[in-house]
């Protein structure tokens, strides 16, 4: 296979090329399926779902025991085999969907925990920095005043520093 002798210029964008491959059909979003699994898990855990499932089973059993034999579709003599199959099918789909929803929630929780840990580390670093700054201020003020620095002295000095900053004079006063 011969290489192309066409020079490639990096100064201009390539533009859109005609593709040899057919256009890709959009794939269903994994997130859409994940949201569906969460909806199923959320819906199956509600009292409304339990009431509806109970009513469904009661109606099924009532229809197949009280209705004339010609219109019954699931025999009570065989233990409502079709009802058992329907409920088994529902359960066999519900369990994996609920597990998928739990896995998605675990992933979100893991990300949230990591973000909380990083935020806590930043807060700790900020707090330590501020504590060092307060100690440095106290040491600087004690050097200036040649005495013990109290909270009141520190507040007074900080107020005067703020007033100097507000006035536009950023030079420290010399005693």
XYZ file of C-alpha atoms in Angstrom:
175
model
C 0.000 0.000 0.000
C 1.544 3.301 -1.067
C 1.617 6.259 1.249
C -0.125 9.430 0.226
C 2.173 12.119 -1.111
C -0.328 14.833 -0.271
C 1.137 17.371 2.154
C -0.783 17.919 5.355
C -1.074 21.503 6.512
C -1.608 22.041 10.209
C -2.561 25.681 9.719
C -6.133 25.018 8.650
C -8.732 22.637 10.030
C -9.234 19.428 8.129
C -12.924 19.858 7.684
C -15.345 17.050 7.339
C -14.197 14.015 5.410
C -16.419 11.665 3.521
C -16.385 8.493 5.520
C -15.981 5.071 3.981
C -17.951 3.565 6.850
C -21.699 4.055 7.016
C -23.003 6.553 9.521
C -23.268 5.095 13.001
C -26.700 4.607 14.375
C -27.044 6.214 17.767
C -26.714 3.732 20.596
C -29.171 3.825 23.479
C -27.759 5.708 26.388
C -26.542 3.656 29.333
C -27.752 6.420 31.548
C -31.256 6.087 30.137
C -31.315 2.398 31.024
C -29.887 3.207 34.454
C -32.617 5.760 35.069
C -35.150 3.137 33.975
C -33.769 0.616 36.489
C -33.944 3.218 39.243
C -37.527 4.023 38.291
C -38.428 0.308 38.455
C -36.724 -0.106 41.837
C -38.412 3.027 43.164
C -41.828 1.985 41.841
C -41.641 -1.553 43.221
C -40.947 -0.266 46.682
C -44.147 1.722 46.958
C -47.358 0.775 48.741
C -49.280 1.481 45.527
C -47.332 -1.220 43.695
C -47.992 -3.736 46.478
C -51.695 -2.895 46.529
C -51.938 -3.164 42.734
C -50.072 -6.492 42.692
C -52.339 -7.823 45.440
C -55.456 -6.681 43.572
C -54.106 -8.261 40.382
C -53.604 -11.607 42.147
C -57.011 -11.445 43.870
C -58.764 -10.649 40.575
C -56.839 -13.408 38.790
C -57.780 -15.993 41.414
C -61.379 -14.750 41.649
C -61.833 -14.835 37.876
C -60.405 -18.333 37.564
C -62.462 -19.775 40.432
C -65.795 -17.935 40.158
C -66.167 -17.404 36.401
C -67.852 -20.058 34.227
C -65.442 -22.787 33.133
C -65.607 -21.735 29.497
C -63.958 -18.359 30.126
C -61.455 -19.404 32.801
C -57.868 -19.345 31.544
C -55.926 -20.675 34.561
C -57.155 -23.762 36.336
C -57.460 -23.722 40.106
C -57.077 -27.516 40.005
C -53.505 -27.113 38.774
C -52.676 -24.480 41.376
C -52.941 -21.421 39.134
C -49.897 -22.381 37.057
C -50.106 -19.337 34.794
C -50.282 -16.964 37.772
C -47.228 -18.632 39.274
C -45.364 -18.235 35.983
C -46.351 -14.574 35.658
C -45.218 -13.779 39.202
C -41.978 -15.721 38.701
C -41.288 -13.817 35.492
C -41.961 -10.517 37.233
C -39.613 -11.454 40.073
C -36.882 -12.691 37.716
C -36.819 -9.297 35.991
C -37.312 -7.222 39.129
C -34.343 -8.609 41.074
C -31.617 -7.748 38.520
C -33.139 -4.340 37.830
C -33.150 -3.538 41.533
C -29.524 -4.689 41.831
C -28.524 -2.500 38.891
C -30.215 0.475 40.530
C -28.368 -0.249 43.779
C -25.060 -0.438 41.910
C -25.709 2.966 40.358
C -26.530 4.387 43.777
C -23.341 2.869 45.216
C -21.322 4.504 42.439
C -22.927 7.880 43.148
C -22.323 7.451 46.875
C -18.673 6.565 46.227
C -18.179 9.717 44.148
C -19.947 11.831 46.788
C -17.781 10.382 49.563
C -14.625 11.134 47.573
C -15.775 14.710 46.957
C -16.607 15.127 50.655
C -13.159 13.788 51.601
C -11.440 16.222 49.227
C -13.552 19.101 50.564
C -12.659 18.140 54.138
C -8.953 18.046 53.235
C -9.203 21.521 51.681
C -11.044 22.833 54.740
C -8.398 21.352 57.038
C -5.601 22.871 54.969
C -7.357 26.256 54.988
C -7.891 26.075 58.740
C -4.258 25.170 59.350
C -3.140 28.013 57.098
C -5.346 30.494 58.943
C -4.090 29.232 62.302
C -0.485 29.734 61.158
C -1.364 33.229 59.938
C -2.925 34.136 63.304
C 0.174 32.864 65.111
C 2.397 34.857 62.736
C 0.305 37.982 63.388
C 0.574 37.517 67.137
C 4.310 37.038 66.900
C 4.688 40.122 64.700
C 2.572 42.221 67.032
C 4.408 40.977 70.113
C 7.687 41.944 68.424
C 6.269 45.400 67.737
C 4.795 45.968 71.185
C 7.476 44.126 73.196
C 4.823 42.559 75.362
C 2.239 39.842 75.636
C -0.443 40.026 73.006
C -3.999 39.681 74.268
C -7.158 39.279 72.234
C -7.985 42.940 72.729
C -4.548 44.053 71.524
C -4.847 41.764 68.526
C -8.321 43.074 67.684
C -7.129 46.673 67.969
C -4.183 46.025 65.678
C -6.362 44.197 63.145
C -8.902 47.033 63.152
C -6.188 49.574 62.553
C -4.764 47.429 59.732
C -8.230 47.201 58.157
C -8.697 50.961 58.464
C -5.326 51.534 56.748
C -6.328 49.133 53.969
C -9.687 50.839 53.531
C -7.964 54.218 53.404
C -5.699 52.940 50.612
C -2.464 53.038 52.550
C -0.991 49.575 52.333
C 2.288 50.421 54.072
C 2.535 49.171 57.637
C 2.972 51.745 60.333
C 6.318 51.718 62.075
C 6.329 52.397 65.809
